[in-house]
Amino acid sequence: MSTDKKKFLSVDDLSDGELHRLFFRARSNGFGNHNKRILVTAFFEASTRTRISFEIAAYRLNMSVSTFDSSSSSMSKGEDLVETIGNLLAMGPDALVVRQSISLDPAVLGHSSSVLINGGDGVNEHPTQALTDCYTLLDRFKTDDLSGKKILIIGDIANSRVAHSNIKLMTRLGAQVVLLSPEPFRLETDLGQSGEIFSFDNADFDTDVIMCLRIQRERIKGAVALSDEEFFHGYGLTLNRLGRFKDSCHILHPGPINFGVEMEQKIAFDPRALIRDQVRNGVLVRMALLDYLLS
Ligand code: CP
């Protein structure tokens, strides 16, 4: 090796002996001989809450975090999404959180010992958001399940991965989930919901929880049948509409919120709103999940 050990600019800088010692060291080190666990976050769609809460959760667990930035990655040279994720897994992080617009088939990613976590896949699922939302309700109600609780989910149910994961998990925990959405956003599949209504007038005003969801415009091909104004007029949660429900009815929204579309701004700051609790609890739940999956 060159006398200046801080530079490696050419393969010529290693002697034959140094070359073989380096390969020996690579084989001996492997991936498993280091104490520090590593989380990689790879978000191919925008995120505020999910990515940062995973990163804070990892730091709080004393993990190291590497954030993948698709705009400066080799995707700009034509590498596709599945190949990119497969390569991130091949580098052996302890866990990889991925958000992307399609449902991933782990079989096409190749063998990996890394834990793969879904940070939201297209219209399919957002499982850690559902864990967060259900935890928030259990924490608020001080119960271990949601038996006897009535939950009304309002909005673009068809295109909302948050809705899909939440309907499954909330009903599994014992809640009755009713959906309220305009015709283009109705759920076609049975995920366990107990009913569907088409107007606030048909709601059960004894409902314990209302979850508002935004229109997922980025996923809708072609023109959206409803303007923001039409949505708010028919389905937006206003203080007036909320006043028809019992006083203890709580409000959830997974974010991001479009005030004046899904809800009136004042509702987010009403004591019945658990929206900031959802965000705070997102860190706790993701810490617990990482700890569990990596233990
Ligand atoms: N709820 C949610 O997934 O928020 P982000 O898109 O900001 O991560």
PDB file of C-alpha atoms and ligand atoms in Angstrom:
ATOM      1  CA  MET A   1       0.000   0.000   0.000  1.00  0.00           C
ATOM      2  CA  SER A   2       1.102   3.562  -0.516  1.00  0.00           C
ATOM      3  CA  THR A   3       2.829   5.162   2.485  1.00  0.00           C
ATOM      4  CA  ASP A   4      -0.099   7.567   2.682  1.00  0.00           C
ATOM      5  CA  LYS A   5      -2.659   5.222   4.282  1.00  0.00           C
ATOM      6  CA  LYS A   6      -5.502   7.747   4.063  1.00  0.00           C
ATOM      7  CA  LYS A   7      -5.876   7.388   0.339  1.00  0.00           C
ATOM      8  CA  PHE A   8      -7.044   4.541  -1.858  1.00  0.00           C
ATOM      9  CA  LEU A   9      -7.188   5.880  -5.367  1.00  0.00           C
ATOM     10  CA  SER A  10      -6.244   2.873  -7.435  1.00  0.00           C
ATOM     11  CA  VAL A  11      -6.087  -0.915  -7.076  1.00  0.00           C
ATOM     12  CA  ASP A  12      -2.357  -0.421  -7.606  1.00  0.00           C
ATOM     13  CA  ASP A  13      -2.221   1.108  -4.105  1.00  0.00           C
ATOM     14  CA  LEU A  14      -2.576  -2.371  -2.492  1.00  0.00           C
ATOM     15  CA  SER A  15       0.245  -4.878  -2.433  1.00  0.00           C
ATOM     16  CA  ASP A  16      -0.597  -8.564  -3.062  1.00  0.00           C
ATOM     17  CA  GLY A  17      -0.291  -9.291   0.667  1.00  0.00           C
ATOM     18  CA  GLU A  18      -2.529  -6.358   1.633  1.00  0.00           C
ATOM     19  CA  LEU A  19      -5.065  -7.430  -0.974  1.00  0.00           C
ATOM     20  CA  HIS A  20      -5.375 -10.927   0.496  1.00  0.00           C
ATOM     21  CA  ARG A  21      -5.487  -9.645   4.082  1.00  0.00           C
ATOM     22  CA  LEU A  22      -8.311  -7.271   3.066  1.00  0.00           C
ATOM     23  CA  PHE A  23     -10.370 -10.074   1.492  1.00  0.00           C
ATOM     24  CA  PHE A  24      -9.774 -12.224   4.578  1.00  0.00           C
ATOM     25  CA  ARG A  25     -11.005  -9.409   6.800  1.00  0.00           C
ATOM     26  CA  ALA A  26     -14.135  -8.914   4.662  1.00  0.00           C
ATOM     27  CA  ARG A  27     -14.981 -12.601   4.996  1.00  0.00           C
ATOM     28  CA  SER A  28     -14.330 -12.609   8.758  1.00  0.00           C
ATOM     29  CA  ASN A  29     -16.360  -9.470   9.460  1.00  0.00           C
ATOM     30  CA  GLY A  30     -19.540 -10.551   7.694  1.00  0.00           C
ATOM     31  CA  PHE A  31     -22.709  -8.592   8.489  1.00  0.00           C
ATOM     32  CA  GLY A  32     -23.405 -10.093  11.849  1.00  0.00           C
ATOM     33  CA  ASN A  33     -20.409  -9.097  13.923  1.00  0.00           C
ATOM     34  CA  HIS A  34     -21.400  -5.519  14.700  1.00  0.00           C
ATOM     35  CA  ASN A  35     -23.432  -4.327  17.665  1.00  0.00           C
ATOM     36  CA  LYS A  36     -25.099  -1.329  16.031  1.00  0.00           C
ATOM     37  CA  ARG A  37     -28.424  -2.110  14.327  1.00  0.00           C
ATOM     38  CA  ILE A  38     -29.260  -0.204  11.175  1.00  0.00           C
ATOM     39  CA  LEU A  39     -32.605   1.009   9.817  1.00  0.00           C
ATOM     40  CA  VAL A  40     -32.910   2.161   6.207  1.00  0.00           C
ATOM     41  CA  THR A  41     -35.941   4.232   5.223  1.00  0.00           C
ATOM     42  CA  ALA A  42     -36.750   4.217   1.499  1.00  0.00           C
ATOM     43  CA  PHE A  43     -39.721   6.399   0.668  1.00  0.00           C
ATOM     44  CA  PHE A  44     -40.567   6.609  -3.023  1.00  0.00           C
ATOM     45  CA  GLU A  45     -43.649   8.686  -2.159  1.00  0.00           C
ATOM     46  CA  ALA A  46     -43.806  11.791   0.021  1.00  0.00           C
ATOM     47  CA  SER A  47     -44.121  11.411   3.792  1.00  0.00           C
ATOM     48  CA  THR A  48     -43.849  13.544   6.906  1.00  0.00           C
ATOM     49  CA  ARG A  49     -45.176  11.408   9.759  1.00  0.00           C
ATOM     50  CA  THR A  50     -44.317   7.836   8.812  1.00  0.00           C
ATOM     51  CA  ARG A  51     -40.712   8.351   7.745  1.00  0.00           C
ATOM     52  CA  ILE A  52     -39.700  10.724  10.509  1.00  0.00           C
ATOM     53  CA  SER A  53     -41.468   8.722  13.223  1.00  0.00           C
ATOM     54  CA  PHE A  54     -39.675   5.558  12.074  1.00  0.00           C
ATOM     55  CA  GLU A  55     -36.374   7.439  12.143  1.00  0.00           C
ATOM     56  CA  ILE A  56     -37.009   8.911  15.604  1.00  0.00           C
ATOM     57  CA  ALA A  57     -38.142   5.485  16.825  1.00  0.00           C
ATOM     58  CA  ALA A  58     -34.910   3.936  15.548  1.00  0.00           C
ATOM     59  CA  TYR A  59     -32.720   6.632  17.133  1.00  0.00           C
ATOM     60  CA  ARG A  60     -34.554   6.177  20.430  1.00  0.00           C
ATOM     61  CA  LEU A  61     -33.714   2.461  20.210  1.00  0.00           C
ATOM     62  CA  ASN A  62     -30.068   3.402  19.678  1.00  0.00           C
ATOM     63  CA  MET A  63     -30.138   2.231  16.053  1.00  0.00           C
ATOM     64  CA  SER A  64     -28.379   3.987  13.201  1.00  0.00           C
ATOM     65  CA  VAL A  65     -30.528   5.351  10.386  1.00  0.00           C
ATOM     66  CA  SER A  66     -29.806   5.695   6.704  1.00  0.00           C
ATOM     67  CA  THR A  67     -32.315   7.625   4.600  1.00  0.00           C
ATOM     68  CA  PHE A  68     -32.540   6.637   0.937  1.00  0.00           C
ATOM     69  CA  ASP A  69     -33.096   9.548  -1.435  1.00  0.00           C
ATOM     70  CA  SER A  70     -34.520   8.334  -4.724  1.00  0.00           C
ATOM     71  CA  SER A  71     -33.794  11.624  -6.523  1.00  0.00           C
ATOM     72  CA  SER A  72     -30.027  11.190  -6.063  1.00  0.00           C
ATOM     73  CA  SER A  73     -30.053   7.405  -6.490  1.00  0.00           C
ATOM     74  CA  SER A  74     -29.300   5.226  -9.504  1.00  0.00           C
ATOM     75  CA  MET A  75     -33.004   5.298 -10.354  1.00  0.00           C
ATOM     76  CA  SER A  76     -32.032   8.404 -12.302  1.00  0.00           C
ATOM     77  CA  LYS A  77     -29.964   6.004 -14.463  1.00  0.00           C
ATOM     78  CA  GLY A  78     -32.937   3.761 -15.143  1.00  0.00           C
ATOM     79  CA  GLU A  79     -32.857   1.271 -12.251  1.00  0.00           C
ATOM     80  CA  ASP A  80     -36.415   0.273 -11.425  1.00  0.00           C
ATOM     81  CA  LEU A  81     -38.149   0.272  -8.077  1.00  0.00           C
ATOM     82  CA  VAL A  82     -38.095  -3.458  -7.349  1.00  0.00           C
ATOM     83  CA  GLU A  83     -34.442  -3.726  -8.330  1.00  0.00           C
ATOM     84  CA  THR A  84     -33.642  -0.722  -6.135  1.00  0.00           C
ATOM     85  CA  ILE A  85     -35.360  -2.240  -3.102  1.00  0.00           C
ATOM     86  CA  GLY A  86     -33.684  -5.591  -3.762  1.00  0.00           C
ATOM     87  CA  ASN A  87     -30.307  -3.854  -3.743  1.00  0.00           C
ATOM     88  CA  LEU A  88     -31.055  -2.008  -0.498  1.00  0.00           C
ATOM     89  CA  LEU A  89     -31.933  -5.339   1.110  1.00  0.00           C
ATOM     90  CA  ALA A  90     -28.773  -6.948  -0.277  1.00  0.00           C
ATOM     91  CA  MET A  91     -26.683  -4.457   1.728  1.00  0.00           C
ATOM     92  CA  GLY A  92     -27.958  -6.111   4.884  1.00  0.00           C
ATOM     93  CA  PRO A  93     -29.656  -3.408   6.974  1.00  0.00           C
ATOM     94  CA  ASP A  94     -31.366  -4.885  10.022  1.00  0.00           C
ATOM     95  CA  ALA A  95     -34.631  -3.331   8.861  1.00  0.00           C
ATOM     96  CA  LEU A  96     -35.876  -1.577   5.740  1.00  0.00           C
ATOM     97  CA  VAL A  97     -39.040   0.545   5.711  1.00  0.00           C
ATOM     98  CA  VAL A  98     -40.407   1.071   2.217  1.00  0.00           C
ATOM     99  CA  ARG A  99     -43.182   3.283   0.916  1.00  0.00           C
ATOM    100  CA  GLN A 100     -44.087   2.974  -2.735  1.00  0.00           C
ATOM    101  CA  SER A 101     -47.006   3.094  -5.107  1.00  0.00           C
ATOM    102  CA  ILE A 102     -47.326  -0.655  -5.794  1.00  0.00           C
ATOM    103  CA  SER A 103     -47.854  -3.736  -3.651  1.00  0.00           C
ATOM    104  CA  LEU A 104     -44.555  -5.515  -3.191  1.00  0.00           C
ATOM    105  CA  ASP A 105     -44.150  -9.239  -3.685  1.00  0.00           C
ATOM    106  CA  PRO A 106     -41.296 -10.185  -1.308  1.00  0.00           C
ATOM    107  CA  ALA A 107     -40.564 -13.172  -3.558  1.00  0.00           C
ATOM    108  CA  VAL A 108     -39.209 -10.911  -6.317  1.00  0.00           C
ATOM    109  CA  LEU A 109     -36.858  -9.041  -3.965  1.00  0.00           C
ATOM    110  CA  GLY A 110     -34.473 -11.953  -3.470  1.00  0.00           C
ATOM    111  CA  HIS A 111     -33.332 -13.623  -0.270  1.00  0.00           C
ATOM    112  CA  SER A 112     -32.665 -11.262   2.610  1.00  0.00           C
ATOM    113  CA  SER A 113     -32.308 -11.573   6.351  1.00  0.00           C
ATOM    114  CA  SER A 114     -33.437  -7.961   6.820  1.00  0.00           C
ATOM    115  CA  VAL A 115     -36.819  -7.158   8.302  1.00  0.00           C
ATOM    116  CA  LEU A 116     -38.997  -5.558   5.602  1.00  0.00           C
ATOM    117  CA  ILE A 117     -41.680  -3.126   6.818  1.00  0.00           C
ATOM    118  CA  ASN A 118     -44.491  -1.668   4.740  1.00  0.00           C
ATOM    119  CA  GLY A 119     -44.588   2.123   5.142  1.00  0.00           C
ATOM    120  CA  GLY A 120     -47.601   2.313   2.797  1.00  0.00           C
ATOM    121  CA  ASP A 121     -48.014   0.487  -0.520  1.00  0.00           C
ATOM    122  CA  GLY A 122     -50.249   2.150  -3.056  1.00  0.00           C
ATOM    123  CA  VAL A 123     -53.939   1.738  -2.247  1.00  0.00           C
ATOM    124  CA  ASN A 124     -53.293  -1.543  -0.482  1.00  0.00           C
ATOM    125  CA  GLU A 125     -52.254  -1.148   3.183  1.00  0.00           C
ATOM    126  CA  HIS A 126     -50.596   1.163   5.683  1.00  0.00           C
ATOM    127  CA  PRO A 127     -50.250  -1.270   8.582  1.00  0.00           C
ATOM    128  CA  THR A 128     -48.183   0.850  10.968  1.00  0.00           C
ATOM    129  CA  GLN A 129     -50.704   3.696  10.680  1.00  0.00           C
ATOM    130  CA  ALA A 130     -53.466   1.283  11.702  1.00  0.00           C
ATOM    131  CA  LEU A 131     -51.380   0.083  14.662  1.00  0.00           C
ATOM    132  CA  THR A 132     -50.886   3.718  15.643  1.00  0.00           C
ATOM    133  CA  ASP A 133     -54.571   4.621  15.302  1.00  0.00           C
ATOM    134  CA  CYS A 134     -55.819   1.585  17.212  1.00  0.00           C
ATOM    135  CA  TYR A 135     -53.206   2.114  19.935  1.00  0.00           C
ATOM    136  CA  THR A 136     -54.388   5.728  20.225  1.00  0.00           C
ATOM    137  CA  LEU A 137     -57.965   4.575  20.791  1.00  0.00           C
ATOM    138  CA  LEU A 138     -57.003   1.835  23.257  1.00  0.00           C
ATOM    139  CA  ASP A 139     -54.897   4.357  25.148  1.00  0.00           C
ATOM    140  CA  ARG A 140     -57.724   6.908  25.224  1.00  0.00           C
ATOM    141  CA  PHE A 141     -60.435   4.402  26.195  1.00  0.00           C
ATOM    142  CA  LYS A 142     -58.059   2.663  28.620  1.00  0.00           C
ATOM    143  CA  THR A 143     -59.102  -0.734  27.272  1.00  0.00           C
ATOM    144  CA  ASP A 144     -57.385  -3.739  25.718  1.00  0.00           C
ATOM    145  CA  ASP A 145     -59.794  -4.001  22.809  1.00  0.00           C
ATOM    146  CA  LEU A 146     -62.426  -1.993  20.950  1.00  0.00           C
ATOM    147  CA  SER A 147     -65.418  -4.221  21.758  1.00  0.00           C
ATOM    148  CA  GLY A 148     -68.647  -2.278  21.684  1.00  0.00           C
ATOM    149  CA  LYS A 149     -67.035   0.787  20.078  1.00  0.00           C
ATOM    150  CA  LYS A 150     -68.683   2.287  17.011  1.00  0.00           C
ATOM    151  CA  ILE A 151     -66.349   3.860  14.484  1.00  0.00           C
ATOM    152  CA  LEU A 152     -67.404   5.906  11.455  1.00  0.00           C
ATOM    153  CA  ILE A 153     -64.793   6.291   8.689  1.00  0.00           C
ATOM    154  CA  ILE A 154     -65.537   9.126   6.267  1.00  0.00           C
ATOM    155  CA  GLY A 155     -63.922   9.908   2.925  1.00  0.00           C
ATOM    156  CA  ASP A 156     -62.120   8.259   0.049  1.00  0.00           C
ATOM    157  CA  ILE A 157     -62.266   4.717   1.410  1.00  0.00           C
ATOM    158  CA  ALA A 158     -61.610   3.000  -1.925  1.00  0.00           C
ATOM    159  CA  ASN A 159     -58.195   4.608  -2.440  1.00  0.00           C
ATOM    160  CA  SER A 160     -57.101   4.853   1.195  1.00  0.00           C
ATOM    161  CA  ARG A 161     -54.540   2.306   2.383  1.00  0.00           C
ATOM    162  CA  VAL A 162     -55.042   3.755   5.883  1.00  0.00           C
ATOM    163  CA  ALA A 163     -58.734   2.840   5.712  1.00  0.00           C
ATOM    164  CA  HIS A 164     -58.001  -0.680   4.469  1.00  0.00           C
ATOM    165  CA  SER A 165     -55.572  -1.505   7.283  1.00  0.00           C
ATOM    166  CA  ASN A 166     -57.732   0.206   9.884  1.00  0.00           C
ATOM    167  CA  ILE A 167     -60.976  -1.534   8.907  1.00  0.00           C
ATOM    168  CA  LYS A 168     -59.203  -4.889   9.259  1.00  0.00           C
ATOM    169  CA  LEU A 169     -57.521  -4.074  12.575  1.00  0.00           C
ATOM    170  CA  MET A 170     -60.361  -2.143  14.222  1.00  0.00           C
ATOM    171  CA  THR A 171     -62.871  -4.913  13.498  1.00  0.00           C
ATOM    172  CA  ARG A 172     -60.365  -7.527  14.667  1.00  0.00           C
ATOM    173  CA  LEU A 173     -60.179  -5.622  17.947  1.00  0.00           C
ATOM    174  CA  GLY A 174     -63.964  -5.797  18.240  1.00  0.00           C
ATOM    175  CA  ALA A 175     -65.152  -2.444  16.858  1.00  0.00           C
ATOM    176  CA  GLN A 176     -68.134  -1.968  14.566  1.00  0.00           C
ATOM    177  CA  VAL A 177     -66.879   0.036  11.590  1.00  0.00           C
ATOM    178  CA  VAL A 178     -69.290   1.927   9.341  1.00  0.00           C
ATOM    179  CA  LEU A 179     -68.163   3.690   6.160  1.00  0.00           C
ATOM    180  CA  LEU A 180     -69.460   6.995   4.791  1.00  0.00           C
ATOM    181  CA  SER A 181     -68.210   7.942   1.347  1.00  0.00           C
ATOM    182  CA  PRO A 182     -69.420   9.477  -1.896  1.00  0.00           C
ATOM    183  CA  GLU A 183     -70.191   7.046  -4.689  1.00  0.00           C
ATOM    184  CA  PRO A 184     -66.788   7.174  -6.504  1.00  0.00           C
ATOM    185  CA  PHE A 185     -64.923   6.396  -3.272  1.00  0.00           C
ATOM    186  CA  ARG A 186     -66.938   3.443  -2.000  1.00  0.00           C
ATOM    187  CA  LEU A 187     -65.163   0.277  -0.919  1.00  0.00           C
ATOM    188  CA  GLU A 188     -66.003  -2.649  -3.177  1.00  0.00           C
ATOM    189  CA  THR A 189     -64.488  -5.353  -0.970  1.00  0.00           C
ATOM    190  CA  ASP A 190     -65.460  -6.765   2.399  1.00  0.00           C
ATOM    191  CA  LEU A 191     -62.704  -6.032   4.897  1.00  0.00           C
ATOM    192  CA  GLY A 192     -64.945  -6.615   7.900  1.00  0.00           C
ATOM    193  CA  GLN A 193     -66.930  -3.355   7.908  1.00  0.00           C
ATOM    194  CA  SER A 194     -70.367  -3.716   9.395  1.00  0.00           C
ATOM    195  CA  GLY A 195     -72.148  -1.188   7.238  1.00  0.00           C
ATOM    196  CA  GLU A 196     -72.079   1.611   4.725  1.00  0.00           C
ATOM    197  CA  ILE A 197     -74.056   4.865   4.692  1.00  0.00           C
ATOM    198  CA  PHE A 198     -74.290   7.620   2.120  1.00  0.00           C
ATOM    199  CA  SER A 199     -75.154  10.698   4.147  1.00  0.00           C
ATOM    200  CA  PHE A 200     -74.473  12.211   7.579  1.00  0.00           C
ATOM    201  CA  ASP A 201     -78.222  12.087   8.144  1.00  0.00           C
ATOM    202  CA  ASN A 202     -78.034   8.275   8.241  1.00  0.00           C
ATOM    203  CA  ALA A 203     -75.208   8.171  10.821  1.00  0.00           C
ATOM    204  CA  ASP A 204     -75.557   6.556  14.229  1.00  0.00           C
ATOM    205  CA  PHE A 205     -75.055   9.607  16.456  1.00  0.00           C
ATOM    206  CA  ASP A 206     -73.996   7.329  19.310  1.00  0.00           C
ATOM    207  CA  THR A 207     -70.743   6.728  17.382  1.00  0.00           C
ATOM    208  CA  ASP A 208     -67.600   6.722  19.585  1.00  0.00           C
ATOM    209  CA  VAL A 209     -65.029   7.678  16.946  1.00  0.00           C
ATOM    210  CA  ILE A 210     -65.066   9.490  13.609  1.00  0.00           C
ATOM    211  CA  MET A 211     -62.051   9.046  11.352  1.00  0.00           C
ATOM    212  CA  CYS A 212     -61.775  11.548   8.473  1.00  0.00           C
ATOM    213  CA  LEU A 213     -59.744  10.695   5.373  1.00  0.00           C
ATOM    214  CA  ARG A 214     -58.569  12.892   2.533  1.00  0.00           C
ATOM    215  CA  ILE A 215     -59.251  12.317  -1.159  1.00  0.00           C
ATOM    216  CA  GLN A 216     -56.200  10.425  -2.493  1.00  0.00           C
ATOM    217  CA  ARG A 217     -56.014  12.547  -5.647  1.00  0.00           C
ATOM    218  CA  GLU A 218     -52.496  11.340  -6.494  1.00  0.00           C
ATOM    219  CA  ARG A 219     -53.836   7.785  -6.983  1.00  0.00           C
ATOM    220  CA  ILE A 220     -56.900   8.604  -9.039  1.00  0.00           C
ATOM    221  CA  LYS A 221     -56.438   8.277 -12.772  1.00  0.00           C
ATOM    222  CA  GLY A 222     -58.385  10.794 -14.826  1.00  0.00           C
ATOM    223  CA  ALA A 223     -60.611  13.507 -13.448  1.00  0.00           C
ATOM    224  CA  VAL A 224     -61.835  13.191  -9.864  1.00  0.00           C
ATOM    225  CA  ALA A 225     -65.614  13.134  -9.871  1.00  0.00           C
ATOM    226  CA  LEU A 226     -65.860  15.495  -6.888  1.00  0.00           C
ATOM    227  CA  SER A 227     -64.320  18.921  -6.309  1.00  0.00           C
ATOM    228  CA  ASP A 228     -62.950  19.796  -2.862  1.00  0.00           C
ATOM    229  CA  GLU A 229     -65.924  22.107  -2.349  1.00  0.00           C
ATOM    230  CA  GLU A 230     -68.431  19.369  -3.230  1.00  0.00           C
ATOM    231  CA  PHE A 231     -66.677  16.923  -0.908  1.00  0.00           C
ATOM    232  CA  PHE A 232     -66.711  19.394   1.992  1.00  0.00           C
ATOM    233  CA  HIS A 233     -70.331  20.260   1.345  1.00  0.00           C
ATOM    234  CA  GLY A 234     -71.435  16.608   1.454  1.00  0.00           C
ATOM    235  CA  TYR A 235     -68.870  14.860   3.638  1.00  0.00           C
ATOM    236  CA  GLY A 236     -66.680  17.409   5.444  1.00  0.00           C
ATOM    237  CA  LEU A 237     -66.816  17.304   9.240  1.00  0.00           C
ATOM    238  CA  THR A 238     -68.003  20.660  10.570  1.00  0.00           C
ATOM    239  CA  LEU A 239     -68.662  21.695  14.174  1.00  0.00           C
ATOM    240  CA  ASN A 240     -72.296  21.764  13.212  1.00  0.00           C
ATOM    241  CA  ARG A 241     -72.254  18.154  12.009  1.00  0.00           C
ATOM    242  CA  LEU A 242     -70.093  17.046  14.939  1.00  0.00           C
ATOM    243  CA  GLY A 243     -72.679  18.613  17.256  1.00  0.00           C
ATOM    244  CA  ARG A 244     -75.163  15.930  16.204  1.00  0.00           C
ATOM    245  CA  PHE A 245     -72.918  13.215  17.669  1.00  0.00           C
ATOM    246  CA  LYS A 246     -72.566  12.466  21.381  1.00  0.00           C
ATOM    247  CA  ASP A 247     -70.219  14.751  23.327  1.00  0.00           C
ATOM    248  CA  SER A 248     -67.640  12.020  23.929  1.00  0.00           C
ATOM    249  CA  CYS A 249     -67.188  11.225  20.213  1.00  0.00           C
ATOM    250  CA  HIS A 250     -63.462  11.376  19.326  1.00  0.00           C
ATOM    251  CA  ILE A 251     -61.972  12.518  16.035  1.00  0.00           C
ATOM    252  CA  LEU A 252     -59.096  10.831  14.199  1.00  0.00           C
ATOM    253  CA  HIS A 253     -57.273  11.864  11.036  1.00  0.00           C
ATOM    254  CA  PRO A 254     -54.071  10.105   9.936  1.00  0.00           C
ATOM    255  CA  GLY A 255     -52.843  13.221   8.104  1.00  0.00           C
ATOM    256  CA  PRO A 256     -52.049  15.049   6.011  1.00  0.00           C
ATOM    257  CA  ILE A 257     -55.192  17.137   6.602  1.00  0.00           C
ATOM    258  CA  ASN A 258     -56.718  19.459   4.046  1.00  0.00           C
ATOM    259  CA  PHE A 259     -58.655  21.923   6.168  1.00  0.00           C
ATOM    260  CA  GLY A 260     -61.869  22.990   4.539  1.00  0.00           C
ATOM    261  CA  VAL A 261     -62.106  19.673   2.679  1.00  0.00           C
ATOM    262  CA  GLU A 262     -62.155  16.741   5.141  1.00  0.00           C
ATOM    263  CA  MET A 263     -62.835  18.923   8.165  1.00  0.00           C
ATOM    264  CA  GLU A 264     -63.252  22.428   9.456  1.00  0.00           C
ATOM    265  CA  GLN A 265     -59.948  23.642  10.946  1.00  0.00           C
ATOM    266  CA  LYS A 266     -61.398  24.257  14.430  1.00  0.00           C
ATOM    267  CA  ILE A 267     -62.166  20.555  14.796  1.00  0.00           C
ATOM    268  CA  ALA A 268     -58.475  19.630  14.769  1.00  0.00           C
ATOM    269  CA  PHE A 269     -57.993  21.694  17.938  1.00  0.00           C
ATOM    270  CA  ASP A 270     -61.138  20.503  19.687  1.00  0.00           C
ATOM    271  CA  PRO A 271     -60.409  18.509  22.892  1.00  0.00           C
ATOM    272  CA  ARG A 272     -62.163  15.528  21.297  1.00  0.00           C
ATOM    273  CA  ALA A 273     -59.620  15.408  18.466  1.00  0.00           C
ATOM    274  CA  LEU A 274     -56.825  12.823  18.888  1.00  0.00           C
ATOM    275  CA  ILE A 275     -54.924  13.883  15.800  1.00  0.00           C
ATOM    276  CA  ARG A 276     -51.708  14.986  17.526  1.00  0.00           C
ATOM    277  CA  ASP A 277     -51.933  11.933  19.814  1.00  0.00           C
ATOM    278  CA  GLN A 278     -51.902   9.777  16.676  1.00  0.00           C
ATOM    279  CA  VAL A 279     -48.668  11.453  15.573  1.00  0.00           C
ATOM    280  CA  ARG A 280     -47.002  11.140  19.009  1.00  0.00           C
ATOM    281  CA  ASN A 281     -48.137   7.538  19.366  1.00  0.00           C
ATOM    282  CA  GLY A 282     -46.714   6.798  15.924  1.00  0.00           C
ATOM    283  CA  VAL A 283     -43.237   6.985  17.441  1.00  0.00           C
ATOM    284  CA  LEU A 284     -44.120   4.735  20.395  1.00  0.00           C
ATOM    285  CA  VAL A 285     -45.789   2.113  18.250  1.00  0.00           C
ATOM    286  CA  ARG A 286     -42.984   2.077  15.678  1.00  0.00           C
ATOM    287  CA  MET A 287     -40.410   1.760  18.473  1.00  0.00           C
ATOM    288  CA  ALA A 288     -42.322  -1.222  19.810  1.00  0.00           C
ATOM    289  CA  LEU A 289     -42.601  -2.759  16.336  1.00  0.00           C
ATOM    290  CA  LEU A 290     -38.881  -2.367  15.534  1.00  0.00           C
ATOM    291  CA  ASP A 291     -37.942  -3.733  18.934  1.00  0.00           C
ATOM    292  CA  TYR A 292     -40.268  -6.706  18.487  1.00  0.00           C
ATOM    293  CA  LEU A 293     -39.246  -7.513  14.907  1.00  0.00           C
ATOM    294  CA  LEU A 294     -35.518  -7.203  15.631  1.00  0.00           C
ATOM    295  CA  SER A 295     -35.472  -9.051  18.916  1.00  0.00           C
TER     296      SER A 295
HETATM  297  N1   CP B   1     -50.331   9.208   7.819  1.00  0.00           N
HETATM  298  C1   CP B   1     -49.280   9.214   6.995  1.00  0.00           C
HETATM  299  O1   CP B   1     -48.939   8.198   6.388  1.00  0.00           O
HETATM  300  O2   CP B   1     -48.635  10.401   6.920  1.00  0.00           O
HETATM  301  P1   CP B   1     -47.370  10.680   5.995  1.00  0.00           P
HETATM  302  O3   CP B   1     -47.813  10.509   4.568  1.00  0.00           O
HETATM  303  O4   CP B   1     -46.948  12.085   6.303  1.00  0.00           O
HETATM  304  O5   CP B   1     -46.309   9.664   6.351  1.00  0.00           O
END
